[in-house]
Amino acid sequence: MSQRKPRIFSGIQPSGEMHIGNYLGAVRNWVGLLDEFDAFYCIVDLHAITVPYDPGDLEQRVLDLAVGLMASGLDPERCTLFVQSAVPEHAELQWLLGTVTPLGELQRMTQFKDKSRHLDSVNTGLLTYPVLQAADILLYLGEHVPVGEDQRQHLELTREIARRWNARFGDYFPEPQPLILPQGRRILGLDGASKMSKSQDNTIPLLAEPEDLRALVRTAVTDPARVRKDDPGNPHVCNVFALHGHFSPSAERDDIEILCQTAGIGCVDCKNRLSDNLAGALAPVRDRARELAEQPGRVQEILAAGAARARGVARDTISEVRERMGLGSPSP
Ligand code: TRP
């Protein structure tokens, strides 16, 4: 008995090297959904250009991200992996949905307020960013959206846009639900304070070589109350200990918990053990990435095939939407 799998959509920005925050917080979860869902995973380059960027390296960043995603286990045979700007219907639907999106809703988005606060001049793309995100999801009639907690508000707005459009032009779009995964909690950066992110410059790159991992982990902030090696530490306020929880065997993690509390291990040794386990856990990802990076032509082909498949679905949606909005069929 073959039953249609529910459709999911998610997006990730090509904002730089993949890091263990993206990996643990998002991509590893995405991989776990491949069997159960008909998954569309999109590298959202059109979102990435809403903040200052270098046009000379965007394409390379997109390719690097594709390599990182596939190396992390996103098998392009089992999902539709593609680049947003390769499917022009995203931008088209964004315009159409903008006509039912209240300006006030966009202005009160937390992410918009955070991002625009630091800028002298705010571009319109930053404001309409969530409309493009709604278009991403609704273009594929996505029912579930695996995202981090920080995207909850954008998803609420997506549902609101779907409801308003449906009310005006007839029931068509599903109201997509966030799929906030238990492991999707935020991973803190090397500063031990803010979410790991490229813009905070506090990341551990997923594909770093073991010696670079070690050097980076050495800079990680630990329990600030522990000044000397023979002070007992509190592992529960220490981000290095939290990372042990993700990358070290549970017996070793339990061991370290006690050793830290009894000053039986210093932060330097604790970090070295984390670096060894990180390097071991990420070795297969690094190997696959190296192999893929040597064949950029093949990666391009995979992305082109993904975009072709995505476009097939996107065209159907757009023609239904155009029809219902009274715009008729596009010229061939
Ligand atoms: N805004 C999302 C982020 O920064 C990325 C994104 C773009 C997205 N389009 C999407 C996520 C559609 C989920 C669905 O993480």
Tab-separated table of C-alpha atoms and ligand atoms in Angstrom:
chain	number	residue	atom	x	y	z
A	1	MET	CA	0.000	0.000	0.000
A	2	SER	CA	1.634	3.192	-1.059
A	3	GLN	CA	0.611	6.303	0.787
A	4	ARG	CA	1.793	9.775	-0.079
A	5	LYS	CA	4.393	10.982	2.369
A	6	PRO	CA	3.733	14.382	3.941
A	7	ARG	CA	5.734	17.179	2.351
A	8	ILE	CA	8.314	19.104	4.362
A	9	PHE	CA	10.339	22.138	3.378
A	10	SER	CA	13.267	23.804	5.034
A	11	GLY	CA	15.879	26.354	4.065
A	12	ILE	CA	19.406	27.187	5.092
A	13	GLN	CA	21.389	30.315	4.250
A	14	PRO	CA	24.765	30.089	2.513
A	15	SER	CA	26.252	32.448	5.040
A	16	GLY	CA	29.634	30.756	5.355
A	17	GLU	CA	31.254	27.505	6.309
A	18	MET	CA	28.918	24.975	7.882
A	19	HIS	CA	29.564	24.707	11.598
A	20	ILE	CA	28.596	22.248	14.291
A	21	GLY	CA	25.739	24.552	15.310
A	22	ASN	CA	24.036	24.092	11.905
A	23	TYR	CA	24.908	20.434	11.992
A	24	LEU	CA	23.505	19.620	15.437
A	25	GLY	CA	20.720	22.180	15.400
A	26	ALA	CA	19.355	21.588	11.927
A	27	VAL	CA	21.000	19.395	9.357
A	28	ARG	CA	21.395	16.222	11.420
A	29	ASN	CA	17.670	16.445	12.169
A	30	TRP	CA	16.858	16.955	8.508
A	31	VAL	CA	18.682	13.740	7.686
A	32	GLY	CA	16.553	11.885	10.239
A	33	LEU	CA	13.382	12.933	8.392
A	34	LEU	CA	14.287	11.571	4.967
A	35	ASP	CA	12.389	8.277	5.325
A	36	GLU	CA	9.212	9.641	6.761
A	37	PHE	CA	8.722	12.727	4.608
A	38	ASP	CA	8.896	13.994	1.056
A	39	ALA	CA	11.591	16.533	1.846
A	40	PHE	CA	12.541	19.698	-0.050
A	41	TYR	CA	15.744	21.259	1.277
A	42	CYS	CA	16.763	24.580	-0.159
A	43	ILE	CA	19.920	26.685	-0.068
A	44	VAL	CA	18.364	30.132	0.254
A	45	ASP	CA	20.730	32.430	-1.598
A	46	LEU	CA	18.028	35.070	-2.181
A	47	HIS	CA	17.627	35.416	1.572
A	48	ALA	CA	21.383	35.680	2.022
A	49	ILE	CA	21.651	38.825	-0.115
A	50	THR	CA	19.462	40.878	2.237
A	51	VAL	CA	22.557	41.627	4.345
A	52	PRO	CA	25.912	42.995	3.113
A	53	TYR	CA	27.775	40.276	1.168
A	54	ASP	CA	30.467	39.763	-1.433
A	55	PRO	CA	28.993	38.865	-4.853
A	56	GLY	CA	32.373	37.429	-5.833
A	57	ASP	CA	32.120	34.506	-3.476
A	58	LEU	CA	28.397	33.802	-3.153
A	59	GLU	CA	28.415	31.008	-5.716
A	60	GLN	CA	31.312	29.313	-3.981
A	61	ARG	CA	29.557	29.589	-0.624
A	62	VAL	CA	26.486	27.965	-2.141
A	63	LEU	CA	28.606	25.115	-3.492
A	64	ASP	CA	30.462	24.696	-0.198
A	65	LEU	CA	27.183	24.506	1.654
A	66	ALA	CA	25.856	21.909	-0.783
A	67	VAL	CA	28.994	19.858	-0.156
A	68	GLY	CA	28.578	20.218	3.613
A	69	LEU	CA	24.918	19.235	3.468
A	70	MET	CA	25.547	16.145	1.385
A	71	ALA	CA	28.563	15.165	3.477
A	72	SER	CA	26.348	15.438	6.576
A	73	GLY	CA	24.042	12.823	5.108
A	74	LEU	CA	21.479	14.691	3.026
A	75	ASP	CA	21.283	12.124	0.287
A	76	PRO	CA	20.106	13.849	-2.902
A	77	GLU	CA	18.538	10.564	-4.011
A	78	ARG	CA	16.193	10.685	-1.044
A	79	CYS	CA	15.236	14.363	-1.008
A	80	THR	CA	15.043	17.361	-3.312
A	81	LEU	CA	18.140	19.449	-2.645
A	82	PHE	CA	18.361	22.684	-4.619
A	83	VAL	CA	19.287	26.368	-4.736
A	84	GLN	CA	16.499	28.899	-4.289
A	85	SER	CA	17.494	31.295	-7.086
A	86	ALA	CA	17.563	28.405	-9.587
A	87	VAL	CA	13.763	28.288	-9.277
A	88	PRO	CA	12.506	31.768	-10.226
A	89	GLU	CA	8.991	30.915	-9.048
A	90	HIS	CA	10.131	31.655	-5.462
A	91	ALA	CA	10.488	35.338	-6.296
A	92	GLU	CA	7.272	35.327	-8.328
A	93	LEU	CA	5.188	33.826	-5.529
A	94	GLN	CA	6.806	36.186	-3.047
A	95	TRP	CA	5.411	39.120	-5.000
A	96	LEU	CA	1.961	37.594	-5.224
A	97	LEU	CA	1.859	36.784	-1.497
A	98	GLY	CA	3.093	40.266	-0.643
A	99	THR	CA	-0.270	41.597	-1.804
A	100	VAL	CA	-2.018	39.850	1.101
A	101	THR	CA	0.677	40.482	3.736
A	102	PRO	CA	-0.008	43.302	6.221
A	103	LEU	CA	2.910	45.712	6.530
A	104	GLY	CA	2.459	45.922	10.296
A	105	GLU	CA	3.088	42.179	10.673
A	106	LEU	CA	6.412	42.487	8.846
A	107	GLN	CA	7.466	45.459	10.931
A	108	ARG	CA	6.916	43.604	14.186
A	109	MET	CA	9.029	40.534	13.294
A	110	THR	CA	11.708	40.124	15.979
A	111	GLN	CA	14.369	39.159	13.450
A	112	PHE	CA	13.662	42.241	11.341
A	113	LYS	CA	13.871	44.490	14.386
A	114	ASP	CA	17.136	42.858	15.516
A	115	LYS	CA	18.776	43.041	12.119
A	116	SER	CA	17.635	46.551	11.208
A	117	ARG	CA	18.596	48.065	14.564
A	118	HIS	CA	22.292	48.044	13.652
A	119	LEU	CA	21.839	49.481	10.170
A	120	ASP	CA	21.832	53.092	9.008
A	121	SER	CA	19.814	52.217	5.966
A	122	VAL	CA	17.336	49.321	5.963
A	123	ASN	CA	16.679	47.681	2.594
A	124	THR	CA	13.197	46.477	1.674
A	125	GLY	CA	14.421	42.896	1.253
A	126	LEU	CA	15.138	42.713	4.956
A	127	LEU	CA	11.524	43.668	5.640
A	128	THR	CA	9.970	41.308	3.097
A	129	TYR	CA	12.337	38.459	3.998
A	130	PRO	CA	9.523	36.523	5.754
A	131	VAL	CA	7.257	36.831	2.692
A	132	LEU	CA	9.950	35.138	0.605
A	133	GLN	CA	10.224	32.484	3.302
A	134	ALA	CA	6.438	31.951	3.158
A	135	ALA	CA	6.709	31.667	-0.627
A	136	ASP	CA	9.475	29.053	-0.263
A	137	ILE	CA	7.252	26.842	1.838
A	138	LEU	CA	3.899	27.433	0.139
A	139	LEU	CA	5.321	26.973	-3.360
A	140	TYR	CA	5.693	23.285	-2.503
A	141	LEU	CA	2.510	23.141	-0.422
A	142	GLY	CA	4.749	22.261	2.504
A	143	GLU	CA	2.887	20.877	5.499
A	144	HIS	CA	5.715	20.728	8.048
A	145	VAL	CA	8.792	22.888	8.407
A	146	PRO	CA	11.727	21.577	10.456
A	147	VAL	CA	13.326	24.674	11.945
A	148	GLY	CA	14.889	26.013	15.106
A	149	GLU	CA	12.931	27.820	17.762
A	150	ASP	CA	14.055	31.185	16.326
A	151	GLN	CA	11.923	30.638	13.212
A	152	ARG	CA	8.641	30.098	15.060
A	153	GLN	CA	7.442	33.652	14.439
A	154	HIS	CA	8.183	33.463	10.705
A	155	LEU	CA	6.153	30.262	10.543
A	156	GLU	CA	3.234	31.908	12.309
A	157	LEU	CA	3.329	34.632	9.684
A	158	THR	CA	3.470	32.000	6.917
A	159	ARG	CA	0.256	30.498	8.264
A	160	GLU	CA	-1.329	33.922	8.464
A	161	ILE	CA	-0.398	34.629	4.837
A	162	ALA	CA	-1.789	31.241	3.761
A	163	ARG	CA	-5.036	31.935	5.639
A	164	ARG	CA	-5.437	35.398	4.141
A	165	TRP	CA	-4.716	34.186	0.628
A	166	ASN	CA	-7.102	31.240	1.024
A	167	ALA	CA	-9.826	33.518	2.374
A	168	ARG	CA	-9.469	35.831	-0.603
A	169	PHE	CA	-8.881	33.358	-3.454
A	170	GLY	CA	-10.246	30.025	-2.193
A	171	ASP	CA	-8.800	27.219	-0.119
A	172	TYR	CA	-5.546	26.058	-1.621
A	173	PHE	CA	-2.507	26.440	0.611
A	174	PRO	CA	-2.013	24.239	3.671
A	175	GLU	CA	-1.136	26.033	6.917
A	176	PRO	CA	2.392	24.759	7.504
A	177	GLN	CA	3.334	23.686	11.012
A	178	PRO	CA	6.796	24.082	12.516
A	179	LEU	CA	8.497	20.839	13.344
A	180	ILE	CA	10.685	21.918	16.226
A	181	LEU	CA	12.873	18.947	16.903
A	182	PRO	CA	13.956	18.028	20.432
A	183	GLN	CA	17.616	18.048	19.450
A	184	GLY	CA	17.056	21.348	17.668
A	185	ARG	CA	17.828	23.395	20.752
A	186	ARG	CA	20.323	26.109	20.205
A	187	ILE	CA	23.980	25.276	20.293
A	188	LEU	CA	26.102	27.955	21.933
A	189	GLY	CA	29.262	29.257	20.295
A	190	LEU	CA	32.827	29.260	21.580
A	191	ASP	CA	31.970	32.304	23.704
A	192	GLY	CA	29.596	30.066	25.672
A	193	ALA	CA	27.064	32.901	25.594
A	194	SER	CA	25.382	33.425	22.223
A	195	LYS	CA	24.021	31.027	19.631
A	196	MET	CA	26.770	29.576	17.436
A	197	SER	CA	26.643	31.593	14.246
A	198	LYS	CA	28.897	32.911	11.551
A	199	SER	CA	27.847	36.485	12.255
A	200	GLN	CA	28.982	36.119	15.884
A	201	ASP	CA	32.306	34.669	14.739
A	202	ASN	CA	32.082	31.997	17.446
A	203	THR	CA	31.795	28.825	15.381
A	204	ILE	CA	33.488	25.457	15.178
A	205	PRO	CA	33.547	24.676	11.426
A	206	LEU	CA	32.178	21.250	10.586
A	207	LEU	CA	34.986	20.434	8.197
A	208	ALA	CA	37.918	21.752	10.249
A	209	GLU	CA	41.024	19.577	10.403
A	210	PRO	CA	41.738	17.933	13.786
A	211	GLU	CA	44.563	20.343	14.661
A	212	ASP	CA	42.350	23.348	13.852
A	213	LEU	CA	39.545	21.873	15.949
A	214	ARG	CA	41.949	21.555	18.842
A	215	ALA	CA	43.138	25.157	18.514
A	216	LEU	CA	39.556	26.445	18.382
A	217	VAL	CA	38.291	24.354	21.277
A	218	ARG	CA	41.206	25.655	23.328
A	219	THR	CA	39.649	29.145	23.051
A	220	ALA	CA	36.210	28.010	24.286
A	221	VAL	CA	34.835	29.760	27.364
A	222	THR	CA	34.256	27.396	30.313
A	223	ASP	CA	32.690	27.883	33.769
A	224	PRO	CA	33.823	31.477	34.486
A	225	ALA	CA	33.833	30.810	38.256
A	226	ARG	CA	36.585	28.246	37.836
A	227	VAL	CA	39.814	30.216	37.784
A	228	ARG	CA	42.465	27.699	38.736
A	229	LYS	CA	42.902	24.083	37.834
A	230	ASP	CA	42.317	22.905	41.408
A	231	ASP	CA	39.007	24.803	41.761
A	232	PRO	CA	36.020	22.497	41.325
A	233	GLY	CA	33.972	23.443	38.259
A	234	ASN	CA	30.276	23.405	37.476
A	235	PRO	CA	29.824	21.383	34.281
A	236	HIS	CA	26.199	22.475	34.010
A	237	VAL	CA	27.138	26.050	33.191
A	238	CYS	CA	30.012	24.990	30.920
A	239	ASN	CA	29.561	24.915	27.160
A	240	VAL	CA	32.529	22.568	26.705
A	241	PHE	CA	30.698	20.056	28.867
A	242	ALA	CA	27.524	20.604	26.799
A	243	LEU	CA	29.542	19.776	23.667
A	244	HIS	CA	30.858	16.616	25.318
A	245	GLY	CA	27.188	15.677	25.604
A	246	HIS	CA	26.906	15.780	21.805
A	247	PHE	CA	30.196	14.225	20.770
A	248	SER	CA	31.601	12.056	23.572
A	249	PRO	CA	30.432	8.589	24.586
A	250	SER	CA	27.986	8.873	27.501
A	251	ALA	CA	30.251	6.980	29.915
A	252	GLU	CA	33.074	9.419	29.250
A	253	ARG	CA	30.724	12.343	29.630
A	254	ASP	CA	29.558	11.048	33.041
A	255	ASP	CA	33.164	10.575	34.037
A	256	ILE	CA	34.066	14.121	33.092
A	257	GLU	CA	31.063	15.489	34.960
A	258	ILE	CA	32.417	14.043	38.216
A	259	LEU	CA	36.065	14.842	37.470
A	260	CYS	CA	35.153	18.479	36.801
A	261	GLN	CA	33.099	18.808	39.983
A	262	THR	CA	35.949	17.352	42.061
A	263	ALA	CA	38.754	19.229	40.284
A	264	GLY	CA	40.031	15.873	39.061
A	265	ILE	CA	40.431	17.220	35.537
A	266	GLY	CA	41.457	20.690	34.381
A	267	CYS	CA	39.787	22.615	31.566
A	268	VAL	CA	42.762	22.073	29.243
A	269	ASP	CA	42.559	18.277	29.502
A	270	CYS	CA	38.791	18.351	29.309
A	271	LYS	CA	39.037	20.371	26.092
A	272	ASN	CA	41.625	18.047	24.609
A	273	ARG	CA	39.336	15.106	25.189
A	274	LEU	CA	36.496	16.986	23.517
A	275	SER	CA	38.734	17.832	20.535
A	276	ASP	CA	39.700	14.164	20.100
A	277	ASN	CA	36.079	13.033	20.195
A	278	LEU	CA	34.964	15.839	17.871
A	279	ALA	CA	37.676	14.981	15.372
A	280	GLY	CA	36.663	11.309	15.499
A	281	ALA	CA	32.940	11.946	15.172
A	282	LEU	CA	33.380	14.353	12.269
A	283	ALA	CA	36.005	12.333	10.376
A	284	PRO	CA	33.483	10.553	8.117
A	285	VAL	CA	31.765	13.875	7.299
A	286	ARG	CA	35.128	15.441	6.487
A	287	ASP	CA	36.111	12.510	4.263
A	288	ARG	CA	32.863	12.646	2.302
A	289	ALA	CA	33.175	16.426	1.959
A	290	ARG	CA	36.709	16.141	0.627
A	291	GLU	CA	35.584	13.617	-1.949
A	292	LEU	CA	32.685	15.810	-3.096
A	293	ALA	CA	34.758	18.990	-3.157
A	294	GLU	CA	37.040	17.320	-5.682
A	295	GLN	CA	34.115	16.938	-8.076
A	296	PRO	CA	32.448	20.358	-8.259
A	297	GLY	CA	30.912	19.442	-11.615
A	298	ARG	CA	29.076	16.554	-10.031
A	299	VAL	CA	27.806	18.718	-7.186
A	300	GLN	CA	26.510	21.241	-9.744
A	301	GLU	CA	24.722	18.455	-11.603
A	302	ILE	CA	23.055	17.228	-8.433
A	303	LEU	CA	21.854	20.741	-7.642
A	304	ALA	CA	20.603	21.209	-11.208
A	305	ALA	CA	18.652	17.953	-11.007
A	306	GLY	CA	17.170	19.067	-7.667
A	307	ALA	CA	16.167	22.424	-9.143
A	308	ALA	CA	14.538	20.732	-12.130
A	309	ARG	CA	12.461	18.536	-9.852
A	310	ALA	CA	11.553	21.472	-7.602
A	311	ARG	CA	10.618	23.558	-10.599
A	312	GLY	CA	8.154	20.953	-11.793
A	313	VAL	CA	6.200	21.333	-8.557
A	314	ALA	CA	6.684	25.113	-8.412
A	315	ARG	CA	5.264	25.647	-11.895
A	316	ASP	CA	2.080	23.770	-11.025
A	317	THR	CA	1.584	25.861	-7.907
A	318	ILE	CA	2.211	29.131	-9.727
A	319	SER	CA	-0.214	28.322	-12.501
A	320	GLU	CA	-2.943	27.485	-9.971
A	321	VAL	CA	-2.192	30.674	-8.036
A	322	ARG	CA	-2.162	32.836	-11.170
A	323	GLU	CA	-5.431	31.318	-12.298
A	324	ARG	CA	-7.143	31.982	-8.970
A	325	MET	CA	-5.758	35.520	-8.755
A	326	GLY	CA	-7.142	36.314	-12.182
A	327	LEU	CA	-3.765	36.549	-13.896
A	328	GLY	CA	-4.375	33.715	-16.345
A	329	SER	CA	-1.642	31.484	-17.709
A	330	PRO	CA	1.846	32.791	-18.303
A	331	SER	CA	2.929	32.948	-21.916
A	332	PRO	CA	4.928	29.849	-22.843
B	1	TRP	N1	14.966	32.125	7.614
B	1	TRP	C1	15.522	30.805	7.779
B	1	TRP	C2	16.732	30.873	8.714
B	1	TRP	O1	17.387	31.887	8.776
B	1	TRP	C3	15.952	30.194	6.471
B	1	TRP	C4	14.788	29.923	5.588
B	1	TRP	C5	14.475	30.549	4.413
B	1	TRP	C6	13.784	28.940	5.793
B	1	TRP	N2	13.357	30.006	3.868
B	1	TRP	C7	12.911	29.041	4.682
B	1	TRP	C8	13.557	28.003	6.795
B	1	TRP	C9	11.779	28.218	4.589
B	1	TRP	C10	12.438	27.214	6.698
B	1	TRP	C11	11.550	27.314	5.603
B	1	TRP	O2	17.025	29.897	9.361
